[in-house]
């Protein structure tokens, strides 16, 4: 009888010990998973905060630029009592006697198409819809786009919906950088490279 009682107590002690060890291991694994999840969430939150800071910086830059433009326009505005200049004569859509812009003339000669300075649609991959999206986050000039990170452009496209997600903004800042530098020849070469049809592989 004492032997049976001792054996029973031994089994009880072993079962309790095994339960304690199992509980400790489960709690340890759960804690590690929670720590890993918290770290990944902190990383995602950090990326969101960085992008928000970038957007805030762009918005303040745009506000400052608009203020300076308004100041310049007020400085060159004609007096209220000045006689208005006669409207220039036109032939179709072309102004007669209007001075030509040497920059756009040179760009059109190299690129073979009419060019408007800071027109984002000149860039391969940007159409009217994407241009509107860029304007919405403060990208209005070639220089603005050249200094924008690709990750911010991709976030902008993702937020716009499935239709815009198919666009690839990887080369937009590089194209904008060449345009802002008025390096028309290099831009034309890059544009032709990006728009060239890929060779079909033959068996």
Short mmCIF file of C-alpha atoms in Angstrom, two decimals:
data_model
loop_
_atom_site.label_atom_id
_atom_site.label_comp_id
_atom_site.label_asym_id
_atom_site.label_seq_id
_atom_site.Cartn_x
_atom_site.Cartn_y
_atom_site.Cartn_z
CA UNK A 1 0.00 0.00 0.00
CA UNK A 2 2.72 2.57 0.84
CA UNK A 3 4.48 1.63 -2.39
CA UNK A 4 1.32 2.29 -4.44
CA UNK A 5 0.77 5.63 -2.70
CA UNK A 6 4.39 6.68 -3.36
CA UNK A 7 4.06 5.69 -7.00
CA UNK A 8 0.86 7.71 -7.35
CA UNK A 9 2.47 10.77 -5.76
CA UNK A 10 5.43 10.44 -8.12
CA UNK A 11 3.14 10.43 -11.16
CA UNK A 12 1.26 13.44 -9.83
CA UNK A 13 4.53 15.36 -9.33
CA UNK A 14 5.68 14.43 -12.86
CA UNK A 15 2.36 15.52 -14.38
CA UNK A 16 2.45 18.86 -12.54
CA UNK A 17 6.06 19.43 -13.62
CA UNK A 18 5.28 18.58 -17.23
CA UNK A 19 2.31 20.95 -17.18
CA UNK A 20 4.44 23.78 -15.80
CA UNK A 21 7.15 23.25 -18.43
CA UNK A 22 4.60 23.06 -21.26
CA UNK A 23 2.86 26.22 -20.07
CA UNK A 24 6.18 28.07 -19.87
CA UNK A 25 7.14 27.01 -23.39
CA UNK A 26 3.76 28.04 -24.84
CA UNK A 27 3.93 31.41 -23.11
CA UNK A 28 7.48 31.95 -24.41
CA UNK A 29 6.47 31.19 -28.01
CA UNK A 30 3.41 33.45 -27.74
CA UNK A 31 5.50 36.30 -26.34
CA UNK A 32 8.02 36.00 -29.17
CA UNK A 33 5.25 36.13 -31.78
CA UNK A 34 3.74 39.22 -30.14
CA UNK A 35 7.15 40.96 -30.09
CA UNK A 36 7.75 40.13 -33.78
CA UNK A 37 4.26 41.42 -34.69
CA UNK A 38 4.81 44.63 -32.73
CA UNK A 39 8.16 45.22 -34.46
CA UNK A 40 6.67 44.78 -37.93
CA UNK A 41 3.82 47.16 -37.08
CA UNK A 42 6.32 49.74 -35.84
CA UNK A 43 8.19 49.46 -39.16
CA UNK A 44 4.95 50.01 -41.15
CA UNK A 45 3.97 52.95 -38.96
CA UNK A 46 7.41 54.49 -39.44
CA UNK A 47 7.07 54.29 -43.25
CA UNK A 48 3.61 55.91 -43.11
CA UNK A 49 4.88 58.69 -40.87
CA UNK A 50 7.84 59.29 -43.20
CA UNK A 51 5.54 59.58 -46.21
CA UNK A 52 3.20 61.91 -44.32
CA UNK A 53 6.16 64.10 -43.41
CA UNK A 54 7.22 64.18 -47.06
CA UNK A 55 3.73 65.25 -48.15
CA UNK A 56 3.65 67.96 -45.46
CA UNK A 57 7.01 69.27 -46.66
CA UNK A 58 5.79 69.35 -50.26
CA UNK A 59 2.63 71.20 -49.27
CA UNK A 60 4.59 73.86 -47.37
CA UNK A 61 6.98 74.24 -50.32
CA UNK A 62 4.06 74.73 -52.70
CA UNK A 63 2.45 77.29 -50.41
CA UNK A 64 5.71 79.23 -50.22
CA UNK A 65 6.14 79.09 -54.00
CA UNK A 66 2.55 80.27 -54.61
CA UNK A 67 3.10 83.14 -52.18
CA UNK A 68 6.23 84.24 -54.02
CA UNK A 69 4.47 84.03 -57.39
CA UNK A 70 1.64 86.18 -56.03
CA UNK A 71 4.19 88.72 -54.75
CA UNK A 72 5.91 88.84 -58.14
CA UNK A 73 2.61 89.23 -59.98
CA UNK A 74 1.57 92.09 -57.72
CA UNK A 75 4.92 93.80 -58.36
CA UNK A 76 4.52 93.68 -62.15
CA UNK A 77 0.76 94.31 -62.30
CA UNK A 78 -0.10 97.48 -64.31
CA UNK A 79 -1.75 100.39 -62.50
CA UNK A 80 -5.53 100.31 -62.31
CA UNK A 81 -5.87 103.50 -64.42
CA UNK A 82 -3.50 102.31 -67.15
CA UNK A 83 -4.95 101.81 -70.62
CA UNK A 84 -5.25 98.13 -71.47
CA UNK A 85 -2.96 96.93 -74.21
CA UNK A 86 -4.72 95.96 -77.43
CA UNK A 87 -5.18 92.24 -77.87
CA UNK A 88 -2.69 90.77 -80.35
CA UNK A 89 -4.01 89.62 -83.67
CA UNK A 90 -4.16 85.91 -84.23
CA UNK A 91 -4.04 83.65 -87.22
CA UNK A 92 -5.87 80.53 -86.10
CA UNK A 93 -4.31 79.63 -82.76
CA UNK A 94 -0.99 81.37 -83.51
CA UNK A 95 -0.33 84.89 -82.24
CA UNK A 96 0.87 87.24 -84.95
CA UNK A 97 4.07 88.95 -83.89
CA UNK A 98 4.26 87.02 -80.57
CA UNK A 99 7.88 86.48 -79.47
CA UNK A 100 9.01 82.88 -79.69
CA UNK A 101 10.29 81.11 -76.59
CA UNK A 102 13.84 79.91 -77.34
CA UNK A 103 13.59 77.12 -74.75
CA UNK A 104 10.46 75.56 -76.18
CA UNK A 105 11.71 76.06 -79.74
CA UNK A 106 14.88 74.14 -78.94
CA UNK A 107 12.93 71.42 -77.10
CA UNK A 108 10.49 71.00 -79.97
CA UNK A 109 13.35 70.83 -82.48
CA UNK A 110 15.04 68.01 -80.52
CA UNK A 111 11.95 66.11 -79.35
CA UNK A 112 9.93 66.56 -82.54
CA UNK A 113 6.75 67.52 -80.69
CA UNK A 114 5.28 70.69 -79.14
CA UNK A 115 6.51 71.18 -75.58
CA UNK A 116 5.18 73.25 -72.71
CA UNK A 117 7.61 73.90 -69.86
CA UNK A 118 6.76 71.84 -66.74
CA UNK A 119 4.10 69.84 -68.58
CA UNK A 120 4.22 66.49 -66.73
CA UNK A 121 2.51 64.71 -69.63
CA UNK A 122 5.75 64.96 -71.62
CA UNK A 123 7.11 62.19 -69.38
CA UNK A 124 6.63 58.62 -70.58
CA UNK A 125 3.97 56.94 -68.44
CA UNK A 126 2.16 60.12 -67.31
CA UNK A 127 -1.16 61.04 -68.86
CA UNK A 128 -3.80 63.60 -67.87
CA UNK A 129 -5.17 61.44 -65.03
CA UNK A 130 -1.78 60.78 -63.44
CA UNK A 131 -0.83 64.43 -63.92
CA UNK A 132 -3.91 65.39 -61.88
CA UNK A 133 -2.83 62.95 -59.15
CA UNK A 134 0.65 64.50 -59.10
CA UNK A 135 -0.84 68.00 -58.81
CA UNK A 136 -2.94 66.71 -55.91
CA UNK A 137 0.16 65.92 -53.83
CA UNK A 138 2.01 69.09 -54.81
CA UNK A 139 4.06 67.92 -57.82
CA UNK A 140 3.53 70.64 -60.42
CA UNK A 141 6.89 71.09 -62.13
CA UNK A 142 9.61 68.90 -63.59
CA UNK A 143 11.87 69.93 -60.71
CA UNK A 144 9.21 68.86 -58.18
CA UNK A 145 8.95 65.43 -59.78
CA UNK A 146 12.73 65.04 -60.06
CA UNK A 147 13.07 65.45 -56.28
CA UNK A 148 10.21 63.07 -55.41
CA UNK A 149 10.94 59.55 -54.17
CA UNK A 150 9.61 56.65 -56.23
CA UNK A 151 8.01 55.15 -53.07
CA UNK A 152 5.85 58.26 -52.66
CA UNK A 153 4.77 58.09 -56.31
CA UNK A 154 3.89 54.41 -55.94
CA UNK A 155 1.85 55.16 -52.80
CA UNK A 156 0.01 57.88 -54.72
CA UNK A 157 -0.85 55.41 -57.52
CA UNK A 158 -1.91 52.69 -55.06
CA UNK A 159 -4.22 55.10 -53.25
CA UNK A 160 -5.81 56.10 -56.59
CA UNK A 161 -7.15 52.59 -57.18
CA UNK A 162 -6.52 49.47 -59.25
CA UNK A 163 -6.46 51.34 -62.56
CA UNK A 164 -3.44 53.44 -61.60
CA UNK A 165 -1.57 50.61 -59.84
CA UNK A 166 -0.42 49.29 -63.23
CA UNK A 167 1.70 52.40 -63.85
CA UNK A 168 5.42 52.09 -63.12
CA UNK A 169 6.86 55.37 -61.74
CA UNK A 170 10.43 54.06 -61.49
CA UNK A 171 11.83 56.24 -64.31
CA UNK A 172 9.65 59.34 -63.82
CA UNK A 173 12.08 61.24 -61.54
CA UNK A 174 15.00 60.55 -63.93
CA UNK A 175 13.04 61.82 -66.94
CA UNK A 176 11.94 64.89 -64.96
CA UNK A 177 15.53 65.55 -63.91
CA UNK A 178 16.67 65.66 -67.55
CA UNK A 179 13.76 67.92 -68.51
CA UNK A 180 14.37 70.29 -65.59
CA UNK A 181 18.03 70.50 -66.65
CA UNK A 182 16.89 71.25 -70.24
CA UNK A 183 18.94 68.27 -71.43
CA UNK A 184 16.60 67.64 -74.35
CA UNK A 185 18.91 65.25 -76.21
CA UNK A 186 19.41 62.93 -73.22
CA UNK A 187 15.69 62.99 -72.49
CA UNK A 188 14.88 62.15 -76.12
CA UNK A 189 17.28 59.19 -76.00
CA UNK A 190 15.76 57.92 -72.74
CA UNK A 191 12.22 58.46 -74.04
CA UNK A 192 12.97 56.47 -77.21
CA UNK A 193 14.50 53.69 -75.08
CA UNK A 194 11.43 53.51 -72.83
CA UNK A 195 8.93 53.57 -75.70
CA UNK A 196 10.82 51.18 -78.00
CA UNK A 197 8.85 47.92 -78.49
CA UNK A 198 10.54 44.93 -76.91
CA UNK A 199 11.89 42.38 -79.37
CA UNK A 200 9.70 39.30 -79.52
CA UNK A 201 11.65 36.14 -78.80
CA UNK A 202 11.51 33.60 -81.61
CA UNK A 203 11.97 29.86 -81.21
#
